[in-house]
Coordinates of C-alpha atoms and ligand atoms in Angstrom, one line a residue:
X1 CA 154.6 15.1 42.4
X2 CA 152.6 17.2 39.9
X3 CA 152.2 21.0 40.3
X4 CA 149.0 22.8 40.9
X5 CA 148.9 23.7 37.5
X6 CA 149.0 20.3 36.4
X7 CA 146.6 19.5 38.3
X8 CA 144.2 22.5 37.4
X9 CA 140.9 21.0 35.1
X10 CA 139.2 23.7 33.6
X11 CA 135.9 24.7 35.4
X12 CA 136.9 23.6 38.7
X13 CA 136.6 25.8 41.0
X14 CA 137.7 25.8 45.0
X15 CA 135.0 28.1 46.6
X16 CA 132.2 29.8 46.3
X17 CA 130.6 33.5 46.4
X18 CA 127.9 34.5 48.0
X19 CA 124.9 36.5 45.4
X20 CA 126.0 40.2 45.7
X21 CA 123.4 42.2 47.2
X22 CA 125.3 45.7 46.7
X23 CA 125.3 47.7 43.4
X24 CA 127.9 46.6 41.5
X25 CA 131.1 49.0 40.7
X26 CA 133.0 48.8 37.5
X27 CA 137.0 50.1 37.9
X28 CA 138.0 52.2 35.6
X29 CA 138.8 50.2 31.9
X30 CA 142.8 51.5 32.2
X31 CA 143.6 49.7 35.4
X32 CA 141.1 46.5 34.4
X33 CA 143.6 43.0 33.3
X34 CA 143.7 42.5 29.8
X35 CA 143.3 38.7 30.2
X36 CA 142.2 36.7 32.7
X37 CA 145.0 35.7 35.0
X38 CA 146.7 32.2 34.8
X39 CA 145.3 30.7 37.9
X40 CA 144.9 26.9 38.5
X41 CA 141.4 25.6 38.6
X42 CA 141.1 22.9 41.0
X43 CA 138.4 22.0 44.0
X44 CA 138.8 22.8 47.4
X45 CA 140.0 19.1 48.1
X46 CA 142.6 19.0 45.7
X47 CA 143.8 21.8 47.2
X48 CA 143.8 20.8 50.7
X49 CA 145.9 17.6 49.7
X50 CA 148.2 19.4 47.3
X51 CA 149.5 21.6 50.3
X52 CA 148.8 18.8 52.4
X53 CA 151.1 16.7 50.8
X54 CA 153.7 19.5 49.7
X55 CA 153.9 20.2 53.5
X56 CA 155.0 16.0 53.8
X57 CA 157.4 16.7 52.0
X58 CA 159.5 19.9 54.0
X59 CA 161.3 18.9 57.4
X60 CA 161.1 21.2 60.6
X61 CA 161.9 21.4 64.1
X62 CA 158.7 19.4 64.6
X63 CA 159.9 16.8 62.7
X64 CA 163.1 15.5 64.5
X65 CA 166.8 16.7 65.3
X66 CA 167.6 19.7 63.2
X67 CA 171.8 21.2 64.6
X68 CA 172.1 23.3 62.0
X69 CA 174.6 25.3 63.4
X70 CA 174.5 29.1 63.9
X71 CA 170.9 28.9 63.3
X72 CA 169.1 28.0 66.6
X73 CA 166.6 25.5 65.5
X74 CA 165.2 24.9 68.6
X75 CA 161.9 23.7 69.7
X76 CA 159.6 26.8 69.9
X77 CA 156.5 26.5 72.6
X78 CA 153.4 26.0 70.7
X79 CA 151.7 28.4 73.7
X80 CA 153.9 31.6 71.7
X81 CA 152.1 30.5 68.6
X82 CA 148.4 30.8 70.6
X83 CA 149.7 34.0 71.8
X84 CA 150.2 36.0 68.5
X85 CA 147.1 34.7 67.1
X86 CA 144.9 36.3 69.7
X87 CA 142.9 38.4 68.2
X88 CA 143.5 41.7 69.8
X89 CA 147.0 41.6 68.2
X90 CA 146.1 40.3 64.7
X91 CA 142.9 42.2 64.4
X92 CA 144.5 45.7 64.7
X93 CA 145.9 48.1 62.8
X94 CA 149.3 50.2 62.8
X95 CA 147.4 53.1 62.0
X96 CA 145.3 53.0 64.7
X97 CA 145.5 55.9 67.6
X98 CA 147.9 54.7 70.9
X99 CA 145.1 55.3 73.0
X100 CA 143.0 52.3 71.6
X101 CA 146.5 49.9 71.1
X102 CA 147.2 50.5 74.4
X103 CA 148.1 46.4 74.7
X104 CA 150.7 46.7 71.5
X105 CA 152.3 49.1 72.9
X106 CA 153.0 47.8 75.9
X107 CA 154.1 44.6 74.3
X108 CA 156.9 47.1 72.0
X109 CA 158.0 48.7 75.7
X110 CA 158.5 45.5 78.0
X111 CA 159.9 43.4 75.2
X112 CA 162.4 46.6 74.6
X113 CA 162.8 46.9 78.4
X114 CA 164.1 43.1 78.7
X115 CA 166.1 42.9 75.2
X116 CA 168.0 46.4 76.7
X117 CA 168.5 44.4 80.0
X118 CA 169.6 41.0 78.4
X119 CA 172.2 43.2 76.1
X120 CA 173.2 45.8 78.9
X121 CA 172.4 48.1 76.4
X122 CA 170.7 51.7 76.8
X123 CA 168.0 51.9 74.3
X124 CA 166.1 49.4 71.7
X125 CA 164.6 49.5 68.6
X126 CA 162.1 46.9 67.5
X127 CA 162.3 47.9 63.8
X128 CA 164.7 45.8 62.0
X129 CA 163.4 42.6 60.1
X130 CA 166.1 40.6 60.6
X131 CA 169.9 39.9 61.3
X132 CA 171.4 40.8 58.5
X133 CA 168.9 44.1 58.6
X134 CA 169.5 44.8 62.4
X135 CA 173.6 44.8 61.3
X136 CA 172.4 47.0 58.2
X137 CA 170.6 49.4 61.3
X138 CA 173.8 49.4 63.3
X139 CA 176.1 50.6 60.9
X140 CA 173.8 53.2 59.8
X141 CA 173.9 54.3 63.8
X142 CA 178.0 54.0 63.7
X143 CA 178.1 55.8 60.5
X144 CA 175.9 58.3 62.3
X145 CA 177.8 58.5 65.6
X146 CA 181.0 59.1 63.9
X147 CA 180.1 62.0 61.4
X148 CA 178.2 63.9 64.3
X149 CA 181.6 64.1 65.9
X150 CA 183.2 65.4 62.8
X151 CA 185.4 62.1 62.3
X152 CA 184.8 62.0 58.9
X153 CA 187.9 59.6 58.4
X154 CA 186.4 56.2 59.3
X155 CA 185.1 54.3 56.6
X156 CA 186.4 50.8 57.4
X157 CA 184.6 48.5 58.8
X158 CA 186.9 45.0 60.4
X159 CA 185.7 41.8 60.3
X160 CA 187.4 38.6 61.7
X161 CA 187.4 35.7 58.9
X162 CA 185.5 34.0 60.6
X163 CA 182.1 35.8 60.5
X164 CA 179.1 35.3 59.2
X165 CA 178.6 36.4 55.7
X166 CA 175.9 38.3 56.5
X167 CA 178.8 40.8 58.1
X168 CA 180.8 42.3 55.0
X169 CA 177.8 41.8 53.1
X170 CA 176.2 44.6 55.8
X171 CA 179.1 46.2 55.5
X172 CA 179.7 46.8 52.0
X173 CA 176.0 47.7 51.2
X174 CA 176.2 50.6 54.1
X175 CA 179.1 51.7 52.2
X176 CA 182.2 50.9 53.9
X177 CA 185.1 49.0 52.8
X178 CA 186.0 45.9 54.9
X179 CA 189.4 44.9 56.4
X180 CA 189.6 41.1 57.3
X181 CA 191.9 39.5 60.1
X182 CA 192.6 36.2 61.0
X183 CA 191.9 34.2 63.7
X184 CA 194.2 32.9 65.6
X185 CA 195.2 28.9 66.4
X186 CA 192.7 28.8 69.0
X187 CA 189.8 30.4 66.5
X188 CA 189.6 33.7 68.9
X189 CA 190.3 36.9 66.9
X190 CA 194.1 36.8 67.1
X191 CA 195.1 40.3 69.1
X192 CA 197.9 41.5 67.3
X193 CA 196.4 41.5 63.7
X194 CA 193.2 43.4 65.2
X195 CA 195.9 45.9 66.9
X196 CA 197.9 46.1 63.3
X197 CA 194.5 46.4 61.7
X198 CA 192.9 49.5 63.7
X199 CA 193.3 53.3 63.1
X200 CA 191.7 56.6 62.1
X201 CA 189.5 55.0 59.8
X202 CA 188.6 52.1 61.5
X203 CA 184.7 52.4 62.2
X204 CA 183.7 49.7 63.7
X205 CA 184.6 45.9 64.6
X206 CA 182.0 43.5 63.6
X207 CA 182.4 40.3 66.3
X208 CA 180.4 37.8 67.1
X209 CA 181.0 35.9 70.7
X210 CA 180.9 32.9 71.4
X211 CA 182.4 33.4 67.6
X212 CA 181.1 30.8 64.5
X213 CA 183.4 28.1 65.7
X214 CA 181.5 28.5 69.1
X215 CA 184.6 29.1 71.1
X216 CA 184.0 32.3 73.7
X217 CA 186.6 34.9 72.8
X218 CA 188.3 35.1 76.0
X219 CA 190.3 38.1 74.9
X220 CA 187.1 40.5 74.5
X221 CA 187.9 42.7 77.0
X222 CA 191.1 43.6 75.7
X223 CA 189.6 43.1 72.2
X224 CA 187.2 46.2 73.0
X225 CA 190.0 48.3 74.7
X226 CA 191.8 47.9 71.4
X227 CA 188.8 49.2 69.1
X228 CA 188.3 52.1 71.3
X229 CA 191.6 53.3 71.7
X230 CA 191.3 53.4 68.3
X231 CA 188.3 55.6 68.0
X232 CA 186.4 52.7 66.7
X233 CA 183.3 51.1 68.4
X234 CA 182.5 47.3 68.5
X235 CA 179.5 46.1 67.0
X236 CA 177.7 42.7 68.5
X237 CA 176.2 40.2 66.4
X238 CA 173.7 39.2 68.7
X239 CA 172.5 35.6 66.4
X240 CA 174.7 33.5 69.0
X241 CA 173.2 34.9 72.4
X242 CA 171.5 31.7 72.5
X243 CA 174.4 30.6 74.4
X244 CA 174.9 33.0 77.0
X245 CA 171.7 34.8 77.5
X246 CA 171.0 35.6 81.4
X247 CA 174.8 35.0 82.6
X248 CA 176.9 37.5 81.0
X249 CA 175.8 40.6 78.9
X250 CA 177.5 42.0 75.9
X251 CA 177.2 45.6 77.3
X252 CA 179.4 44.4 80.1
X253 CA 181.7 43.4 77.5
X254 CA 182.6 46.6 76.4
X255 CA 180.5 46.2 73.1
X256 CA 178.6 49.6 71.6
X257 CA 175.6 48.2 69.4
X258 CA 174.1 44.6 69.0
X259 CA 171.7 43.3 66.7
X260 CA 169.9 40.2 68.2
X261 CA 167.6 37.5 66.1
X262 CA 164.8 37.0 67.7
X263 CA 163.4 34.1 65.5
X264 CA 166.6 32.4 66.4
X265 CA 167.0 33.2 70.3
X266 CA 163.7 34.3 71.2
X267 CA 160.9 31.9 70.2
X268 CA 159.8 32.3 66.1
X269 CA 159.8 29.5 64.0
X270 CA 162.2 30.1 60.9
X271 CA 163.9 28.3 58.1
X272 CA 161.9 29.0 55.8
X273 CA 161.7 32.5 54.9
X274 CA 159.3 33.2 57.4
X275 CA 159.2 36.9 59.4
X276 CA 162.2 37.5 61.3
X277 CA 162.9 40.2 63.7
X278 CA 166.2 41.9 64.0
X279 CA 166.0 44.2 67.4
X280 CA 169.1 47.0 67.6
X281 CA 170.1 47.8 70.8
X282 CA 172.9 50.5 71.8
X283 CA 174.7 52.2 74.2
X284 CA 173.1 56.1 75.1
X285 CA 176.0 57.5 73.4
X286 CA 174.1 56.3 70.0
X287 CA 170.7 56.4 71.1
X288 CA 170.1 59.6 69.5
X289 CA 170.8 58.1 66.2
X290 CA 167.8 55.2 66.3
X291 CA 165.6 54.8 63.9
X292 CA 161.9 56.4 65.2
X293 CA 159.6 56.2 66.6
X294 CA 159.9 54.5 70.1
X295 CA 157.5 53.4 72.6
X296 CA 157.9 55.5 75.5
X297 CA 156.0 55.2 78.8
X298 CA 153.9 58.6 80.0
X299 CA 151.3 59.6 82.7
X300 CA 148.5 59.0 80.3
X301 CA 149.9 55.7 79.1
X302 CA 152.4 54.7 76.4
X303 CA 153.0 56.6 73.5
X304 CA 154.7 56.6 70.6
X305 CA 157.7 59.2 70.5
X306 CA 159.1 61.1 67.7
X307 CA 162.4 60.3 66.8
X308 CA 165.1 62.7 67.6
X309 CA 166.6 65.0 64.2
X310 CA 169.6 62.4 64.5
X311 CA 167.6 59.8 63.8
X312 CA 168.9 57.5 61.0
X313 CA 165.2 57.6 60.2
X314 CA 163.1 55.0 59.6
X315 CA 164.3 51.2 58.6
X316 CA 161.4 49.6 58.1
X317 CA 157.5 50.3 57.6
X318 CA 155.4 51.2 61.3
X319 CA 156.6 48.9 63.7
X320 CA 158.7 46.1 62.7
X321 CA 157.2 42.6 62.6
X322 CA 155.3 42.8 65.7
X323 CA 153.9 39.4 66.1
X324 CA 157.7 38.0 66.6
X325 CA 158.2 40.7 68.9
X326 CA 155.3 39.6 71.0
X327 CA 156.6 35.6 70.6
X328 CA 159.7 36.8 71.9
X329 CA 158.2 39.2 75.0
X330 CA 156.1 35.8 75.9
X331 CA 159.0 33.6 75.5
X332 CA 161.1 35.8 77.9
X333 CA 158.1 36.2 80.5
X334 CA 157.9 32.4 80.5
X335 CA 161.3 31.6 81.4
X336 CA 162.1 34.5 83.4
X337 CA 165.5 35.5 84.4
X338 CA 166.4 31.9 85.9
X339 CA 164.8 30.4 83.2
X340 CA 166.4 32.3 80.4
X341 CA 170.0 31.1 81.9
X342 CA 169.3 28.1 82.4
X343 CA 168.3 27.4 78.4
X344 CA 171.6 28.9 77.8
X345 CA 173.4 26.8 79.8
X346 CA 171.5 23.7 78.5
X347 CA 172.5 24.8 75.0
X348 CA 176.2 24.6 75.9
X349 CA 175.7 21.7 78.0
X350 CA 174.5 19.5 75.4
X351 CA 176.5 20.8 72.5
X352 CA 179.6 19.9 75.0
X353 CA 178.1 16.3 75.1
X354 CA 177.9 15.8 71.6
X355 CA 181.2 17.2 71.0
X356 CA 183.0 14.7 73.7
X357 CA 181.2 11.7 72.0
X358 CA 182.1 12.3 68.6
X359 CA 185.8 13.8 69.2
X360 CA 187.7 10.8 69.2
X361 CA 186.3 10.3 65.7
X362 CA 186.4 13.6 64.1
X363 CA 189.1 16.4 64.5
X364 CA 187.6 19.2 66.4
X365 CA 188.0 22.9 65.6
X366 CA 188.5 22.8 69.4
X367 CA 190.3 21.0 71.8
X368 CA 188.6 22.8 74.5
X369 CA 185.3 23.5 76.2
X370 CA 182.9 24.6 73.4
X371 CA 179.9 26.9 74.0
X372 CA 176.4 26.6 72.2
X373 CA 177.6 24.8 68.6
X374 CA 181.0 23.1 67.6
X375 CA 182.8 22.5 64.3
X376 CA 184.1 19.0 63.3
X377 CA 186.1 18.5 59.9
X378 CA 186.2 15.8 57.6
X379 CA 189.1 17.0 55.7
X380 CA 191.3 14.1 57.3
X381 CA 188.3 11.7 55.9
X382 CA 188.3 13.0 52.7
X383 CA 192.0 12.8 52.4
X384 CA 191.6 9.1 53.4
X385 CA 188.8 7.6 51.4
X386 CA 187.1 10.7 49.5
X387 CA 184.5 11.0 51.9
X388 CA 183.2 15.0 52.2
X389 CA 180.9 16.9 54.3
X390 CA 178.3 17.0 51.8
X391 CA 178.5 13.4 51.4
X392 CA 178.0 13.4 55.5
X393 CA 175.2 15.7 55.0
X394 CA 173.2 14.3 52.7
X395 CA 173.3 10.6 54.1
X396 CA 171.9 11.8 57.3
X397 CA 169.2 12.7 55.3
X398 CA 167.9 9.2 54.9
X399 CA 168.4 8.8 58.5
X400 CA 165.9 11.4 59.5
X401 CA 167.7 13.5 60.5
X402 CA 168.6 17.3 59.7
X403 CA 172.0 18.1 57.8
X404 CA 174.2 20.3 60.5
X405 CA 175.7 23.5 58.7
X406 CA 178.0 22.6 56.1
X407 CA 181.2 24.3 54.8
X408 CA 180.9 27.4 57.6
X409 CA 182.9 29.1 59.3
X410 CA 185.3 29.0 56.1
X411 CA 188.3 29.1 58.1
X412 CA 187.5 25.3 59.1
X413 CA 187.9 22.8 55.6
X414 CA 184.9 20.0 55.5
X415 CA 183.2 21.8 58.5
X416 CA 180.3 20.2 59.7
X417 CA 179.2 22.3 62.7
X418 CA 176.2 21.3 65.1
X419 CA 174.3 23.1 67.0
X420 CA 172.0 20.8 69.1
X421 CA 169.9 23.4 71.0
X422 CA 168.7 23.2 74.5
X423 CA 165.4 21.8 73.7
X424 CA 167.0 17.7 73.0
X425 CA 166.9 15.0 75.3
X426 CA 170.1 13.4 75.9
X427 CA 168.5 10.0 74.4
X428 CA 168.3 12.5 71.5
X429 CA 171.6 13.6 71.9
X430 CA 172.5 9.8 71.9
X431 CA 170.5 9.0 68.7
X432 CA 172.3 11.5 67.3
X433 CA 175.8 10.6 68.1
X434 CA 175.2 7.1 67.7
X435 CA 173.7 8.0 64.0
X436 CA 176.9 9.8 63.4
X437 CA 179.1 7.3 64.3
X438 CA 177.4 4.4 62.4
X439 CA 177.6 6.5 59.3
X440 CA 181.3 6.8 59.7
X441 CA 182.0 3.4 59.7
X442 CA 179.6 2.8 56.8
X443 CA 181.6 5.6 54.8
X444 CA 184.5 3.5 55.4
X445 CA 182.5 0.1 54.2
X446 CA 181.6 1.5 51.2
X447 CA 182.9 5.2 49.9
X448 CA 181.4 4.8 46.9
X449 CA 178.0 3.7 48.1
X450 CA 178.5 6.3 50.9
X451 CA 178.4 9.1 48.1
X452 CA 175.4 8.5 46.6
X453 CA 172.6 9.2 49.5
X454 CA 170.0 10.5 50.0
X455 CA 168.3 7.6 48.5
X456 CA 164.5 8.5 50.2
X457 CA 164.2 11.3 48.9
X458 CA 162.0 12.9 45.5
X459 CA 165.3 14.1 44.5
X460 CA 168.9 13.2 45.3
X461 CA 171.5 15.8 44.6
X462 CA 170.5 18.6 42.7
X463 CA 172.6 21.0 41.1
X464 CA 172.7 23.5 43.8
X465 CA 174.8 26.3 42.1
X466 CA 172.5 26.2 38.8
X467 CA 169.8 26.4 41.3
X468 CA 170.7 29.4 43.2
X469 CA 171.8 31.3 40.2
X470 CA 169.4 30.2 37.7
X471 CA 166.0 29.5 39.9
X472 CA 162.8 28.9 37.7
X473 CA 160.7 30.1 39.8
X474 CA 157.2 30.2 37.8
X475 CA 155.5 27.2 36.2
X476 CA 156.1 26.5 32.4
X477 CA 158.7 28.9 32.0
X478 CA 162.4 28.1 31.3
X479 CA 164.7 30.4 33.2
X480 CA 166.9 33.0 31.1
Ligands
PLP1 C1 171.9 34.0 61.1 C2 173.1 34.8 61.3 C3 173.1 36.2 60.9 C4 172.1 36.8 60.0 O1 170.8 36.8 60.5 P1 169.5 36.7 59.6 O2 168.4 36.9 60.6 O3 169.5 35.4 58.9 O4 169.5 37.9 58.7 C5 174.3 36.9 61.2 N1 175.3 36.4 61.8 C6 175.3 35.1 62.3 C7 176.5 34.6 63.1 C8 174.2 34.3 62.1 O5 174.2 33.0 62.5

């Protein structure tokens, strides 16, 4: 397919401007461009079908079944979408004084209301972008709990091996150095490397639960009695609540903070780079500490406090991204409390289904019950006939449907881990395992065929490392 500058004829132009009837204003000659810039020149309908057909080419929720695990792909109600485009949420402006946003506000306050109340945490903040910036946020707050007390001595931060990424990489840029410990047979944390691994420096423990290899850690309890007898506090990743939203709260657990995703849990389309939101909720003893300011409910109506001289200060510009934070409040009014349970038990539900039909045929990470996602490995297959998760991967690709999340956790060799969602149909479900089960036996056919999908697609197997590190990104330039 050719790029828009290829296609770009000179003179052509897509639209068409109205004759000014207002004197004309000249800027100033030092901030005018030199040259004209490099824009493609092409009519409206070329246009329309480039993106048209650039859009043919990307693959979505809408499109079919899409377990990419850890990341929530579910279906997202169309209805949120109709929601944040109303125009008395688009049309407005963060500037603008509380009185006349009166609406906005609201939406901040509820959806912080619900989010504290889903958590069993004190006190919300809608600011954070994302994840990986709502664990950013939360360190920031731990940082600022412990120095406040004069425990200047904590500047480790542990993190089981199986965590996201996202976690030391959070941890490290807020400036602590990161102790790792192992998990144990069963993939929980295992307790007597986290007891060998706390102290006076320990800061905080980052754990996600149900953890990556979506086993509950069963041990939590004891898990957080461990942290805090340590001085430390124990940090939530909130991007696998998916799973246990509306039947058991991580504030009840004993956790401190939590970061939650709301693109993945709470209704926004993502995948593609989209605005995220990454919500930071925390127990009063850190509420102080929150970024400002926060909606807060008054006599005369909502209004926006200012945040308290402990404040971390501000993490992001105004508000966060508001219109996922209004998808998210009307997700959560939609399904109410029953509702909200019931999705999460329908995630685990149908990820236990998929796992049961596929165990026989690929080693589990679990023998057990698994909660919202599970982790199969290929390393057995590989051993056998040279067959690897990639090679899995990309030949579901030419069966339409999504890759699940390859090579994660680490702890788990040729992980494939799938994440089905609550939003499939069990003839979905079956599709998919049948899909899966047909492609083993082919891989066995014919290794060598088996290794050289996709075969639909523009391109096959690019060179993903060369791409990451050395993206050419604009047109007609080579990368250097
Ligand atoms: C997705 C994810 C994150 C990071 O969230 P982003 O919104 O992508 O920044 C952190 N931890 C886990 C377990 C995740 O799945």
């Amino acid at each position: 397919m050719k790029t828009i500058f290829e296609k770009s004829q000179t003179g052509k132009c897509a639209l068409s401007i109205a004759a000014c009837d207002v004197p004309e204003y000249r800027l100033e000659e030092g901030i005018l461009r030199q040259e004209d810039a490099r824009l493609p020149e092409v009519s409206e309908i070329d246009v329309v079908r480039h993106y048209t057909a650039l859009s043919k080419r990307a693959y979505g929720v809408d499109d079919g079944f899409y377990p990419l695990g850890s990341c929530t792909m579910k279906y997202n109600p169309k209805l949120n979408e109709e929601v944040a485009a109303l125009p008395g949420f688009t049309g407005i402006h963060p500037l603008q004084c509380p009185r006349t946003v009166q609406g906005a506000l609201e939406v901040m306050y509820r959806l912080s209301e619900k989010l504290a109340e889903i958590t069993g945490m004190d006190q919300v903040t809608l600011q954070p972008a994302a994840g990986a910036h709502g664990e950013y946020t939360s360190l920031q707050l731990i940082r600022a709990y412990h120095l406040d007390r004069g425990d200047t001595q904590r500047n480790k931060i542990i993190v089981p091996d199986s965590a996201h990424g996202t976690n030391p990489a959070s941890a490290s840029m807020a400036g602590y150095s990161i102790i790792n410990i192992p998990s144990g047979p069963d993939g929980c944390v295992d307790l007597e490397a986290l007891k060998a691994a706390v102290g006076k420096d320990t800061a905080a423990l980052m754990l996600t639960n149900p953890n990556t290899v979506g086993i509950f850690e069963k041990g939590i309890t004891q898990i957080a009695k461990i942290v805090h007898e340590a001085g430390g506090l124990l940090y939530y990743d909130g991007a696998n609540l998916n799973a246990i939203m509306g039947t058991i709260r991580p504030g009840d657990m004993g956790y401190d903070v939590v970061h939650l995703n709301l693109h993945k849990t709470f209704s926004t389309p993502h995948g593609g780079g989209g605005p995220g939101s990454g919500p930071v909720g925390c127990k009063k003893a850190l509420a102080k500490y929150l970024p400002g300011p926060i909606v807060v409910k008054t006599q005369e109506g909502y209004a926006l406090s200012e945040s308290s001289e402990k404040s971390i200060g501000r993490v992001k510009t105004f508000y966060g991204n508001f219109l996922v934070a209004l998808r998210a409040l009307a997700y959560i009014e939609v399904l109410g409390k029953e509702g909200i349970k019931q999705a999460a038990q329908l995630a685990v539900l149908n990820a236990n289904y998929m796992m049961a039909r596929l165990k026989g045929k690929f080693p589990t990470h679990s023998s057990k019950i698994c909660m919202h996602e599970f982790v199969v490995s290929c390393e057995e297959i590989k051993k056998e006939i040279g067959v690897s998760a990639l090679d899995f991967a990309k030949t579901m690709i030419d069966r339409n449907m999504h890759p699940p999340t390859i090579y994660f956790p680490l702890i788990v060799h040729e992980a494939l881990m799938f994440e089905p969602t609550e939003t499939e149909s069990k003839a979905t479900l079956d599709w998919a395992c049948d899909t899966v089960l047909e492609l083993l036996e082919e891989a066995y056919r014919d290794p060598e065929a088996f290794k050289k999908h996709p075969c639909s697609m523009p391109i096959g197997r690019p060179d993903e490392v060369t791409a990451a590190r050395k993206p050419v990104i604009i047109f007609g330039r080579d990368s250097d």
